[in-house]
Amino acid sequence: MLQLANRPHEPAGAAPVSIWMAAHPPPQIAKLLHSACYDCHSDETKWPWYSRVAPVSWLVADDVTRGRERLNFSEWPRDLPERVAKRLERISEEVDDQEMPPAKYTLLHPEARLTAASASN
């Protein structure tokens, strides 16, 4: 019965501007963004099998929804340089403070761990 109450995974509609169109990050940064950030912070989430099984699906969907609300790389601002700079600064601070990606995510997705070695690859 719980399976009937699963929430939809994908947002409605396409995002107008992605970080790729607006910022053109270097390939090594693009790779890191995809592996460590995109599942929760974009409209291109790769949903694992357990994201379709209630009640775990509710937790995963909630994490992704909250992640997209805070930062969505699929909706990257290109209008105001100050806005872009502030967003990049906040991302850098959270990564430097090891707040992102969260430990509960990297536990199941070790490829998302950010290290000095992953930044230089």
Tab-separated table of N, CA and C in Angstrom, residues 1-107:
chain	number	residue	atom	x	y	z
A	1	MET	N	0.810	-1.188	0.000
A	1	MET	CA	0.000	0.000	0.000
A	1	MET	C	0.863	1.267	0.000
A	2	LEU	N	1.997	1.215	0.661
A	2	LEU	CA	2.874	2.386	0.693
A	2	LEU	C	3.367	2.769	-0.695
A	3	GLN	N	3.556	1.790	-1.565
A	3	GLN	CA	4.074	2.071	-2.901
A	3	GLN	C	3.148	2.987	-3.685
A	4	LEU	N	1.868	2.982	-3.398
A	4	LEU	CA	0.926	3.830	-4.122
A	4	LEU	C	1.092	5.301	-3.776
A	5	ALA	N	1.788	5.592	-2.679
A	5	ALA	CA	1.934	6.974	-2.228
A	5	ALA	C	3.272	7.589	-2.607
A	6	ASN	N	4.018	6.972	-3.503
A	6	ASN	CA	5.301	7.530	-3.911
A	6	ASN	C	5.113	8.857	-4.618
A	7	ARG	N	6.038	9.774	-4.366
A	7	ARG	CA	6.008	11.086	-5.009
A	7	ARG	C	6.674	11.006	-6.372
A	8	PRO	N	6.254	11.864	-7.325
A	8	PRO	CA	6.944	11.892	-8.620
A	8	PRO	C	8.372	12.402	-8.432
A	9	HIS	N	9.281	11.906	-9.259
A	9	HIS	CA	10.694	12.243	-9.100
A	9	HIS	C	11.141	13.467	-9.887
A	10	GLU	N	10.590	13.680	-11.033
A	10	GLU	CA	11.115	14.722	-11.913
A	10	GLU	C	10.306	16.011	-11.834
A	11	PRO	N	10.988	17.163	-11.918
A	11	PRO	CA	10.275	18.442	-11.918
A	11	PRO	C	9.522	18.625	-13.228
A	12	ALA	N	8.485	19.415	-13.182
A	12	ALA	CA	7.710	19.704	-14.391
A	12	ALA	C	8.413	20.793	-15.197
A	13	GLY	N	8.503	20.593	-16.489
A	13	GLY	CA	9.084	21.620	-17.361
A	13	GLY	C	10.598	21.566	-17.417
A	14	ALA	N	11.147	22.148	-18.431
A	14	ALA	CA	12.596	22.186	-18.618
A	14	ALA	C	13.169	23.479	-18.064
A	15	ALA	N	14.372	23.390	-17.545
A	15	ALA	CA	15.045	24.566	-17.004
A	15	ALA	C	15.548	25.446	-18.149
A	16	PRO	N	15.483	26.761	-17.986
A	16	PRO	CA	15.868	27.653	-19.071
A	16	PRO	C	17.380	27.737	-19.314
A	17	VAL	N	18.195	27.740	-18.256
A	17	VAL	CA	19.641	27.921	-18.411
A	17	VAL	C	20.359	26.985	-17.455
A	18	SER	N	21.314	26.219	-17.959
A	18	SER	CA	22.106	25.358	-17.085
A	18	SER	C	23.468	26.002	-16.848
A	19	ILE	N	24.185	25.476	-15.874
A	19	ILE	CA	25.534	25.991	-15.597
A	19	ILE	C	26.436	25.800	-16.817
A	20	TRP	N	26.188	24.751	-17.609
A	20	TRP	CA	27.028	24.492	-18.787
A	20	TRP	C	26.865	25.592	-19.820
A	21	MET	N	25.643	26.089	-19.983
A	21	MET	CA	25.383	27.146	-20.961
A	21	MET	C	25.903	28.495	-20.473
A	22	ALA	N	25.840	28.720	-19.171
A	22	ALA	CA	26.170	30.034	-18.636
A	22	ALA	C	27.623	30.191	-18.226
A	23	ALA	N	28.216	29.163	-17.642
A	23	ALA	CA	29.543	29.327	-17.040
A	23	ALA	C	30.659	28.579	-17.756
A	24	HIS	N	30.331	27.556	-18.526
A	24	HIS	CA	31.335	26.764	-19.250
A	24	HIS	C	32.482	26.316	-18.333
A	25	PRO	N	32.170	25.510	-17.295
A	25	PRO	CA	33.236	25.079	-16.382
A	25	PRO	C	34.241	24.180	-17.094
A	26	PRO	N	35.497	24.167	-16.610
A	26	PRO	CA	36.512	23.281	-17.189
A	26	PRO	C	36.077	21.813	-17.052
A	27	PRO	N	36.565	20.939	-17.920
A	27	PRO	CA	36.135	19.531	-17.906
A	27	PRO	C	36.294	18.838	-16.551
A	28	GLN	N	37.384	19.082	-15.826
A	28	GLN	CA	37.563	18.401	-14.542
A	28	GLN	C	36.536	18.871	-13.512
A	29	ILE	N	36.154	20.142	-13.559
A	29	ILE	CA	35.119	20.667	-12.661
A	29	ILE	C	33.761	20.112	-13.072
A	30	ALA	N	33.501	20.053	-14.364
A	30	ALA	CA	32.239	19.493	-14.855
A	30	ALA	C	32.083	18.049	-14.392
A	31	LYS	N	33.144	17.279	-14.462
A	31	LYS	CA	33.114	15.878	-14.020
A	31	LYS	C	32.801	15.789	-12.526
A	32	LEU	N	33.438	16.638	-11.726
A	32	LEU	CA	33.181	16.650	-10.288
A	32	LEU	C	31.741	17.050	-9.986
A	33	LEU	N	31.246	18.059	-10.671
A	33	LEU	CA	29.865	18.486	-10.453
A	33	LEU	C	28.891	17.347	-10.734
A	34	HIS	N	29.113	16.654	-11.833
A	34	HIS	CA	28.224	15.550	-12.173
A	34	HIS	C	28.282	14.432	-11.140
A	35	SER	N	29.469	14.046	-10.716
A	35	SER	CA	29.576	12.907	-9.805
A	35	SER	C	29.186	13.241	-8.378
A	36	ALA	N	29.419	14.460	-7.926
A	36	ALA	CA	29.195	14.794	-6.516
A	36	ALA	C	27.939	15.617	-6.258
A	37	CYS	N	27.420	16.289	-7.264
A	37	CYS	CA	26.362	17.272	-7.000
A	37	CYS	C	25.063	17.042	-7.757
A	38	TYR	N	25.158	16.531	-8.967
A	38	TYR	CA	24.017	16.557	-9.875
A	38	TYR	C	22.816	15.726	-9.449
A	39	ASP	N	23.023	14.673	-8.669
A	39	ASP	CA	21.871	13.863	-8.277
A	39	ASP	C	20.889	14.633	-7.402
A	40	CYS	N	21.372	15.561	-6.610
A	40	CYS	CA	20.481	16.343	-5.741
A	40	CYS	C	20.332	17.794	-6.189
A	41	HIS	N	21.249	18.274	-7.005
A	41	HIS	CA	21.269	19.704	-7.335
A	41	HIS	C	21.124	19.967	-8.834
A	42	SER	N	20.299	19.166	-9.503
A	42	SER	CA	20.001	19.418	-10.914
A	42	SER	C	18.696	18.721	-11.270
A	43	ASP	N	18.232	18.977	-12.463
A	43	ASP	CA	17.053	18.281	-12.969
A	43	ASP	C	17.450	17.010	-13.706
A	44	GLU	N	18.704	16.578	-13.565
A	44	GLU	CA	19.218	15.390	-14.242
A	44	GLU	C	19.570	14.295	-13.237
A	45	THR	N	18.755	14.140	-12.224
A	45	THR	CA	18.994	13.159	-11.171
A	45	THR	C	18.989	11.748	-11.736
A	46	LYS	N	19.972	10.953	-11.315
A	46	LYS	CA	19.976	9.514	-11.604
A	46	LYS	C	19.387	8.841	-10.374
A	47	TRP	N	18.165	8.341	-10.508
A	47	TRP	CA	17.451	7.767	-9.376
A	47	TRP	C	17.872	6.313	-9.182
A	48	PRO	N	18.456	5.979	-8.027
A	48	PRO	CA	18.825	4.584	-7.761
A	48	PRO	C	17.576	3.733	-7.508
A	49	TRP	N	17.725	2.433	-7.556
A	49	TRP	CA	16.581	1.531	-7.397
A	49	TRP	C	15.832	1.785	-6.093
A	50	TYR	N	16.560	2.083	-5.013
A	50	TYR	CA	15.899	2.246	-3.715
A	50	TYR	C	15.087	3.536	-3.632
A	51	SER	N	15.254	4.433	-4.613
A	51	SER	CA	14.453	5.663	-4.622
A	51	SER	C	13.032	5.395	-5.122
A	52	ARG	N	12.756	4.168	-5.470
A	52	ARG	CA	11.422	3.789	-5.938
A	52	ARG	C	10.704	2.862	-4.957
A	53	VAL	N	11.300	2.672	-3.782
A	53	VAL	CA	10.716	1.773	-2.787
A	53	VAL	C	10.373	2.577	-1.532
A	54	ALA	N	9.081	2.662	-1.233
A	54	ALA	CA	8.646	3.381	-0.028
A	54	ALA	C	9.023	2.555	1.203
A	55	PRO	N	9.343	3.173	2.300
A	55	PRO	CA	9.335	4.596	2.604
A	55	PRO	C	10.664	5.301	2.299
A	56	VAL	N	11.699	4.563	1.876
A	56	VAL	CA	12.986	5.186	1.554
A	56	VAL	C	12.828	6.197	0.423
A	57	SER	N	11.935	5.900	-0.504
A	57	SER	CA	11.723	6.802	-1.645
A	57	SER	C	11.309	8.194	-1.179
A	58	TRP	N	10.551	8.263	-0.102
A	58	TRP	CA	10.117	9.565	0.410
A	58	TRP	C	11.310	10.369	0.905
A	59	LEU	N	12.227	9.706	1.594
A	59	LEU	CA	13.419	10.400	2.107
A	59	LEU	C	14.298	10.882	0.966
A	60	VAL	N	14.517	10.029	-0.023
A	60	VAL	CA	15.363	10.389	-1.164
A	60	VAL	C	14.725	11.543	-1.940
A	61	ALA	N	13.437	11.441	-2.224
A	61	ALA	CA	12.750	12.491	-2.974
A	61	ALA	C	12.780	13.810	-2.205
A	62	ASP	N	12.629	13.751	-0.886
A	62	ASP	CA	12.683	14.967	-0.074
A	62	ASP	C	14.080	15.590	-0.105
A	63	ASP	N	15.127	14.762	-0.008
A	63	ASP	CA	16.498	15.276	-0.086
A	63	ASP	C	16.741	15.968	-1.420
A	64	VAL	N	16.295	15.355	-2.506
A	64	VAL	CA	16.493	15.944	-3.840
A	64	VAL	C	15.690	17.234	-3.981
A	65	THR	N	14.467	17.236	-3.517
A	65	THR	CA	13.635	18.449	-3.597
A	65	THR	C	14.292	19.593	-2.835
A	66	ARG	N	14.747	19.319	-1.614
A	66	ARG	CA	15.399	20.365	-0.822
A	66	ARG	C	16.720	20.785	-1.453
A	67	GLY	N	17.467	19.840	-2.020
A	67	GLY	CA	18.719	20.172	-2.695
A	67	GLY	C	18.499	21.081	-3.886
A	68	ARG	N	17.483	20.777	-4.691
A	68	ARG	CA	17.169	21.610	-5.855
A	68	ARG	C	16.692	22.996	-5.441
A	69	GLU	N	15.963	23.068	-4.314
A	69	GLU	CA	15.504	24.378	-3.849
A	69	GLU	C	16.675	25.262	-3.440
A	70	ARG	N	17.691	24.689	-2.832
A	70	ARG	CA	18.856	25.457	-2.390
A	70	ARG	C	19.775	25.823	-3.548
A	71	LEU	N	19.952	24.878	-4.469
A	71	LEU	CA	20.847	25.097	-5.605
A	71	LEU	C	20.471	24.116	-6.699
A	72	ASN	N	20.198	24.635	-7.877
A	72	ASN	CA	19.873	23.785	-9.012
A	72	ASN	C	20.762	24.200	-10.175
A	73	PHE	N	21.716	23.345	-10.505
A	73	PHE	CA	22.636	23.655	-11.599
A	73	PHE	C	21.917	23.726	-12.944
A	74	SER	N	20.718	23.184	-13.011
A	74	SER	CA	19.931	23.272	-14.242
A	74	SER	C	19.230	24.614	-14.378
A	75	GLU	N	19.276	25.428	-13.336
A	75	GLU	CA	18.676	26.771	-13.364
A	75	GLU	C	19.718	27.792	-12.925
A	76	TRP	N	20.775	27.856	-13.658
A	76	TRP	CA	21.904	28.706	-13.314
A	76	TRP	C	21.652	30.145	-13.764
A	77	PRO	N	21.874	31.128	-12.898
A	77	PRO	CA	21.639	32.519	-13.306
A	77	PRO	C	22.704	32.999	-14.296
A	78	ARG	N	22.273	33.765	-15.258
A	78	ARG	CA	23.262	34.346	-16.168
A	78	ARG	C	23.074	35.844	-16.307
A	79	ASP	N	22.066	36.359	-15.641
A	79	ASP	CA	21.739	37.771	-15.794
A	79	ASP	C	22.622	38.697	-14.962
A	80	LEU	N	22.857	38.363	-13.701
A	80	LEU	CA	23.606	39.247	-12.821
A	80	LEU	C	24.929	38.607	-12.378
A	81	PRO	N	26.056	39.160	-12.796
A	81	PRO	CA	27.349	38.586	-12.404
A	81	PRO	C	27.527	38.495	-10.886
A	82	GLU	N	26.941	39.445	-10.146
A	82	GLU	CA	27.067	39.420	-8.678
A	82	GLU	C	26.366	38.192	-8.107
A	83	ARG	N	25.239	37.854	-8.685
A	83	ARG	CA	24.481	36.679	-8.241
A	83	ARG	C	25.269	35.398	-8.494
A	84	VAL	N	25.881	35.308	-9.657
A	84	VAL	CA	26.697	34.150	-10.003
A	84	VAL	C	27.892	34.054	-9.059
A	85	ALA	N	28.571	35.160	-8.828
A	85	ALA	CA	29.746	35.167	-7.944
A	85	ALA	C	29.364	34.739	-6.531
A	86	LYS	N	28.253	35.233	-6.029
A	86	LYS	CA	27.798	34.869	-4.685
A	86	LYS	C	27.465	33.382	-4.606
A	87	ARG	N	26.813	32.867	-5.625
A	87	ARG	CA	26.472	31.441	-5.649
A	87	ARG	C	27.731	30.579	-5.680
A	88	LEU	N	28.697	30.953	-6.499
A	88	LEU	CA	29.958	30.199	-6.557
A	88	LEU	C	30.704	30.263	-5.227
A	89	GLU	N	30.658	31.413	-4.584
A	89	GLU	CA	31.303	31.574	-3.280
A	89	GLU	C	30.655	30.656	-2.240
A	90	ARG	N	29.332	30.589	-2.224
A	90	ARG	CA	28.629	29.713	-1.267
A	90	ARG	C	28.939	28.248	-1.530
A	91	ILE	N	28.995	27.857	-2.796
A	91	ILE	CA	29.347	26.473	-3.142
A	91	ILE	C	30.734	26.151	-2.620
A	92	SER	N	31.677	27.037	-2.881
A	92	SER	CA	33.059	26.835	-2.444
A	92	SER	C	33.149	26.715	-0.923
A	93	GLU	N	32.440	27.556	-0.213
A	93	GLU	CA	32.465	27.509	1.250
A	93	GLU	C	31.916	26.186	1.785
A	94	GLU	N	30.809	25.724	1.226
A	94	GLU	CA	30.211	24.482	1.706
A	94	GLU	C	31.090	23.280	1.400
A	95	VAL	N	31.751	23.287	0.260
A	95	VAL	CA	32.672	22.197	-0.069
A	95	VAL	C	33.901	22.273	0.830
A	96	ASP	N	34.464	23.472	1.010
A	96	ASP	CA	35.633	23.638	1.882
A	96	ASP	C	35.332	23.221	3.318
A	97	ASP	N	34.124	23.511	3.793
A	97	ASP	CA	33.725	23.154	5.150
A	97	ASP	C	33.247	21.702	5.245
A	98	GLN	N	33.340	20.977	4.152
A	98	GLN	CA	32.938	19.567	4.056
A	98	GLN	C	31.476	19.348	4.435
A	99	GLU	N	30.647	20.356	4.146
A	99	GLU	CA	29.209	20.222	4.342
A	99	GLU	C	28.567	19.542	3.135
A	100	MET	N	29.220	19.655	1.998
A	100	MET	CA	28.726	19.061	0.767
A	100	MET	C	29.849	18.287	0.106
A	101	PRO	N	29.567	17.175	-0.505
A	101	PRO	CA	28.323	16.437	-0.398
A	101	PRO	C	28.181	15.814	0.992
A	102	PRO	N	26.939	15.611	1.449
A	102	PRO	CA	26.738	15.081	2.799
A	102	PRO	C	27.236	13.647	2.929
A	103	ALA	N	27.655	13.296	4.130
A	103	ALA	CA	28.207	11.965	4.398
A	103	ALA	C	27.205	10.860	4.089
A	104	LYS	N	25.916	11.106	4.354
A	104	LYS	CA	24.929	10.054	4.078
A	104	LYS	C	24.832	9.765	2.579
A	105	TYR	N	25.157	10.739	1.746
A	105	TYR	CA	25.156	10.521	0.298
A	105	TYR	C	26.424	9.794	-0.145
A	106	THR	N	27.578	10.257	0.321
A	106	THR	CA	28.837	9.639	-0.111
A	106	THR	C	29.001	8.230	0.444
A	107	LEU	N	28.284	7.895	1.503
A	107	LEU	CA	28.313	6.536	2.026
A	107	LEU	C	27.809	5.552	0.974
